[in-house]
Amino acid sequence: MNKLKNWSGITAVIGVDWGDSGKGRIIDDLAQEADIIARYNGGSNAGHTVVNHYGKFALHIIPSGIFNQKATNLIGKGVAVDLESLIDDEIIQLKKSGVSWKNLVIDKQATLTMPWHKLRDGIREESRKYNKVGTTKRGVGPTYADRTERVGLRVGDLYSKNFREILEAEIKIQNRFFSLNLSSEKIYKKFKSYAKIIKPYIGQTIPILKEAIAKGKNVLFEGAQGWLLDIDNGTYPFVTSSNPGIVGIWRSYDLHPSLINNVIGITKAYTTRVGFGPMPSKIETNQRDIIIEKGHEIGTTSGRVRDPGWLDLVLLKAATDSNQVTQIAITKIDVLSKIPKIKICTGYKISGKPAHYIPGNSYYLSLCKPVYEQFPGWDEDLSQVRKFEDLPKNAKDYIKRIEEYTKTPVTFIGVGPGREEAIYV
Ligand code: GDP
Ligand code: IMO
Ligand code: MG
């Protein structure tokens, strides 16, 4: 592995923001040199865009390393497995484009997202007047809730001789508790047919991963979402229900974070948020529309507009510190071209006094007013730039300020969505 500096062994790519920073695109590229690509959290709420010689894809659960036919792609036990998305959307999308794979393994212990989880997600969101989270309505919160309650159906249950009874009992309870009207016969038939389709991919991911590590193979972990959406350290309750940060790897694969050689924290050159919750550096001027349009800031999964904000170094540093990020990947710097003055948030104030990010406390964050530094922009189109030296001086200064503040090197800069549209510093 030599595209990124000091990169070999075990590497994690995690969002150090509110998601959608380009995890799919960097994984697709780095996966060409990986033996294992392992997704560890989230479910079909994720939308990872990959643009390569096969076409453009929106992946939700299938790891973005699927285009490397020599590698093994793992879906770990910490992933909420939504078979409707996996089979009726992703597998079809990939097959239509001529993508084939040999080694995809879905962990038997992963919890299934069932139809009642999606219904509950929708009912909860729609019934809320205040504190709507703005979920993707993919049933992810209820799936993790049932997992924690130890009542979730797991992938392996699909093959149990008692599957029909297990399913019927659970549907009875769901119908009663949540006033649903689900037919167990219909769901049974549907999931039996899904079970048949995915049978060749079912396995135990941890032994595969550990064997590969013991042999010194290159492993790439693919996170979903971003650390600011972490159930424990994000802007609760405006978060997702899993751990997008480094802890998610431990929970899914029993691999201690100290064994990970490289942690790549990925963020856009600005920031975005989709759904509700505080965002101190939200752009309220007409630059908001410019960034939405130039950056195509429309959610991959939900089709909603993502709110843009200036890059928030307070939050970025909180994320890089918490996850011991060893290198930062910045995407979409091309989108900032022609913006005359670019702001970057370097501190907060509450009632005129300095304030910090307190993980998990979104009320406190909602009170924070950003302190900005302003950078002169650049006019050049950056999409053809492949070397750091060739960037305009103002773009270089912008990157250097990020490195200086976070005390972490920026080793990847995205200048377009395609696999090749990147600068490896
Ligand atoms: P993910 O969820 O982190 O994988 O990110 P998404 O796929 O949801 O959103 C990132 C969007 O930005 C996608 O539409 C990508 O194709 C696009 N993208 C990624 N990197 C770049 C970049 O460097 N420049 C531009 N212009 N677009 C990018
Ligand atoms: P990727 O992997 C951006 C957001 C939702 C909502 C909150 C909770 O593509 O970066 P959920 O459906 O998880 O219960 O919604 O989290 N959210 C994301 N935002 N990117 C994602 O994934 C997201 N997955 C969930 O918009 O605010
Ligand atoms: Mg996304």
PDB file of N, CA and C and ligand atoms in Angstrom, residues 18-21 23 45-48 121 133-138 140-141 223-226 229 238-241 274-276 304, ligand 2:
ATOM      1  N   TRP A  18     -20.397  15.022  10.015  1.00  0.00           N
ATOM      2  CA  TRP A  18     -21.763  14.481  10.076  1.00  0.00           C
ATOM      3  C   TRP A  18     -22.045  13.553   8.900  1.00  0.00           C
ATOM      4  N   GLY A  19     -21.032  12.964   8.332  1.00  0.00           N
ATOM      5  CA  GLY A  19     -21.235  11.997   7.254  1.00  0.00           C
ATOM      6  C   GLY A  19     -21.170  12.615   5.870  1.00  0.00           C
ATOM      7  N   ASP A  20     -21.192  11.741   4.867  1.00  0.00           N
ATOM      8  CA  ASP A  20     -21.221  12.135   3.459  1.00  0.00           C
ATOM      9  C   ASP A  20     -19.976  12.875   2.989  1.00  0.00           C
ATOM     10  N   SER A  21     -18.846  12.519   3.541  1.00  0.00           N
ATOM     11  CA  SER A  21     -17.621  13.228   3.180  1.00  0.00           C
ATOM     12  C   SER A  21     -16.888  12.584   2.012  1.00  0.00           C
ATOM     13  N   LYS A  23     -16.497   8.798   1.925  1.00  0.00           N
ATOM     14  CA  LYS A  23     -15.884   7.545   2.384  1.00  0.00           C
ATOM     15  C   LYS A  23     -15.898   6.512   1.265  1.00  0.00           C
ATOM     16  N   ASN A  45     -29.058   3.319   6.105  1.00  0.00           N
ATOM     17  CA  ASN A  45     -29.049   4.788   6.241  1.00  0.00           C
ATOM     18  C   ASN A  45     -27.838   5.386   5.515  1.00  0.00           C
ATOM     19  N   ALA A  46     -26.770   4.613   5.410  1.00  0.00           N
ATOM     20  CA  ALA A  46     -25.558   5.088   4.738  1.00  0.00           C
ATOM     21  C   ALA A  46     -25.788   5.127   3.231  1.00  0.00           C
ATOM     22  N   GLY A  47     -25.136   6.065   2.577  1.00  0.00           N
ATOM     23  CA  GLY A  47     -25.147   6.108   1.113  1.00  0.00           C
ATOM     24  C   GLY A  47     -23.743   6.466   0.680  1.00  0.00           C
ATOM     25  N   HIS A  48     -23.004   5.487   0.191  1.00  0.00           N
ATOM     26  CA  HIS A  48     -21.604   5.712  -0.172  1.00  0.00           C
ATOM     27  C   HIS A  48     -21.488   5.720  -1.695  1.00  0.00           C
ATOM     28  N   ASP A 121     -39.668   3.477  12.732  1.00  0.00           N
ATOM     29  CA  ASP A 121     -38.823   4.662  12.495  1.00  0.00           C
ATOM     30  C   ASP A 121     -39.691   5.800  11.936  1.00  0.00           C
ATOM     31  N   VAL A 133     -35.558  14.001  14.763  1.00  0.00           N
ATOM     32  CA  VAL A 133     -34.140  13.746  14.476  1.00  0.00           C
ATOM     33  C   VAL A 133     -33.862  13.964  12.982  1.00  0.00           C
ATOM     34  N   GLY A 134     -34.893  13.708  12.185  1.00  0.00           N
ATOM     35  CA  GLY A 134     -34.673  13.773  10.734  1.00  0.00           C
ATOM     36  C   GLY A 134     -33.968  12.514  10.270  1.00  0.00           C
ATOM     37  N   THR A 135     -34.438  11.358  10.742  1.00  0.00           N
ATOM     38  CA  THR A 135     -33.764  10.102  10.367  1.00  0.00           C
ATOM     39  C   THR A 135     -33.987   9.807   8.882  1.00  0.00           C
ATOM     40  N   THR A 136     -33.270   8.813   8.406  1.00  0.00           N
ATOM     41  CA  THR A 136     -33.427   8.407   7.010  1.00  0.00           C
ATOM     42  C   THR A 136     -34.652   7.495   6.839  1.00  0.00           C
ATOM     43  N   LYS A 137     -35.294   7.153   7.938  1.00  0.00           N
ATOM     44  CA  LYS A 137     -36.466   6.247   7.958  1.00  0.00           C
ATOM     45  C   LYS A 137     -36.126   4.870   7.386  1.00  0.00           C
ATOM     46  N   ARG A 138     -34.891   4.468   7.546  1.00  0.00           N
ATOM     47  CA  ARG A 138     -34.476   3.138   7.076  1.00  0.00           C
ATOM     48  C   ARG A 138     -34.555   2.090   8.199  1.00  0.00           C
ATOM     49  N   VAL A 140     -33.094   2.080  11.103  1.00  0.00           N
ATOM     50  CA  VAL A 140     -31.812   1.782  11.746  1.00  0.00           C
ATOM     51  C   VAL A 140     -31.889   1.935  13.277  1.00  0.00           C
ATOM     52  N   GLY A 141     -32.507   3.016  13.751  1.00  0.00           N
ATOM     53  CA  GLY A 141     -32.645   3.208  15.205  1.00  0.00           C
ATOM     54  C   GLY A 141     -33.371   2.042  15.853  1.00  0.00           C
ATOM     55  N   GLY A 223     -16.076   2.827   7.685  1.00  0.00           N
ATOM     56  CA  GLY A 223     -17.101   3.328   8.596  1.00  0.00           C
ATOM     57  C   GLY A 223     -18.267   3.891   7.815  1.00  0.00           C
ATOM     58  N   ALA A 224     -19.414   3.952   8.459  1.00  0.00           N
ATOM     59  CA  ALA A 224     -20.556   4.681   7.882  1.00  0.00           C
ATOM     60  C   ALA A 224     -20.785   5.906   8.769  1.00  0.00           C
ATOM     61  N   GLN A 225     -21.509   6.882   8.240  1.00  0.00           N
ATOM     62  CA  GLN A 225     -21.801   8.142   8.936  1.00  0.00           C
ATOM     63  C   GLN A 225     -20.516   8.885   9.333  1.00  0.00           C
ATOM     64  N   GLY A 226     -20.548   9.550  10.469  1.00  0.00           N
ATOM     65  CA  GLY A 226     -19.371  10.295  10.910  1.00  0.00           C
ATOM     66  C   GLY A 226     -19.447  10.449  12.418  1.00  0.00           C
ATOM     67  N   LEU A 229     -22.119  12.018  14.541  1.00  0.00           N
ATOM     68  CA  LEU A 229     -23.410  11.322  14.624  1.00  0.00           C
ATOM     69  C   LEU A 229     -23.306  10.102  15.544  1.00  0.00           C
ATOM     70  N   PHE A 238     -29.634  14.042  18.204  1.00  0.00           N
ATOM     71  CA  PHE A 238     -29.598  14.198  16.737  1.00  0.00           C
ATOM     72  C   PHE A 238     -28.420  13.399  16.176  1.00  0.00           C
ATOM     73  N   VAL A 239     -28.470  12.121  16.391  1.00  0.00           N
ATOM     74  CA  VAL A 239     -27.361  11.230  16.035  1.00  0.00           C
ATOM     75  C   VAL A 239     -27.933   9.973  15.395  1.00  0.00           C
ATOM     76  N   THR A 240     -27.064   9.095  14.957  1.00  0.00           N
ATOM     77  CA  THR A 240     -27.516   7.787  14.516  1.00  0.00           C
ATOM     78  C   THR A 240     -27.405   6.839  15.719  1.00  0.00           C
ATOM     79  N   SER A 241     -27.662   5.544  15.521  1.00  0.00           N
ATOM     80  CA  SER A 241     -27.741   4.662  16.688  1.00  0.00           C
ATOM     81  C   SER A 241     -26.556   3.726  16.820  1.00  0.00           C
ATOM     82  N   VAL A 274     -27.239  16.679   7.257  1.00  0.00           N
ATOM     83  CA  VAL A 274     -28.580  16.400   6.753  1.00  0.00           C
ATOM     84  C   VAL A 274     -29.385  15.845   7.923  1.00  0.00           C
ATOM     85  N   GLY A 275     -30.597  16.349   8.106  1.00  0.00           N
ATOM     86  CA  GLY A 275     -31.351  16.012   9.307  1.00  0.00           C
ATOM     87  C   GLY A 275     -31.254  17.188  10.265  1.00  0.00           C
ATOM     88  N   PHE A 276     -31.812  17.013  11.466  1.00  0.00           N
ATOM     89  CA  PHE A 276     -31.833  18.133  12.413  1.00  0.00           C
ATOM     90  C   PHE A 276     -30.629  18.101  13.350  1.00  0.00           C
ATOM     91  N   ARG A 304     -32.584  14.333   0.459  1.00  0.00           N
ATOM     92  CA  ARG A 304     -32.800  15.640   1.103  1.00  0.00           C
ATOM     93  C   ARG A 304     -31.601  16.545   0.873  1.00  0.00           C
TER      94      ARG A 304
HETATM   95  P1  IMO B   2     -23.089   8.086   5.282  1.00  0.00           P
HETATM   96  O1  IMO B   2     -22.479   6.752   5.659  1.00  0.00           O
HETATM   97  C1  IMO B   2     -25.230  11.653   6.590  1.00  0.00           C
HETATM   98  C2  IMO B   2     -28.229  11.115   9.743  1.00  0.00           C
HETATM   99  C3  IMO B   2     -29.695  11.322   9.393  1.00  0.00           C
HETATM  100  C4  IMO B   2     -30.212  11.842  10.710  1.00  0.00           C
HETATM  101  C5  IMO B   2     -29.434  11.000  11.727  1.00  0.00           C
HETATM  102  C6  IMO B   2     -30.185   9.786  12.227  1.00  0.00           C
HETATM  103  O2  IMO B   2     -23.617   8.132   3.901  1.00  0.00           O
HETATM  104  O3  IMO B   2     -22.148   9.197   5.610  1.00  0.00           O
HETATM  105  P2  IMO B   2     -30.736   7.429  11.116  1.00  0.00           P
HETATM  106  O4  IMO B   2     -31.453   7.086   9.867  1.00  0.00           O
HETATM  107  O5  IMO B   2     -29.324   6.952  11.170  1.00  0.00           O
HETATM  108  O6  IMO B   2     -31.480   7.036  12.351  1.00  0.00           O
HETATM  109  O7  IMO B   2     -30.709   9.055  11.132  1.00  0.00           O
HETATM  110  O8  IMO B   2     -28.259  10.602  11.071  1.00  0.00           O
HETATM  111  N1  IMO B   2     -27.504  10.128   8.904  1.00  0.00           N
HETATM  112  C7  IMO B   2     -26.600  10.465   7.979  1.00  0.00           C
HETATM  113  N2  IMO B   2     -26.192  11.667   7.536  1.00  0.00           N
HETATM  114  N3  IMO B   2     -24.654  10.523   6.120  1.00  0.00           N
HETATM  115  C8  IMO B   2     -25.031   9.322   6.567  1.00  0.00           C
HETATM  116  O9  IMO B   2     -24.394   8.178   6.223  1.00  0.00           O
HETATM  117  C9  IMO B   2     -26.083   9.244   7.511  1.00  0.00           C
HETATM  118  N4  IMO B   2     -26.710   8.227   8.129  1.00  0.00           N
HETATM  119  C10 IMO B   2     -27.573   8.784   8.989  1.00  0.00           C
HETATM  120  O10 IMO B   2     -29.829  12.264   8.352  1.00  0.00           O
HETATM  121  O11 IMO B   2     -29.838  13.180  10.897  1.00  0.00           O
END
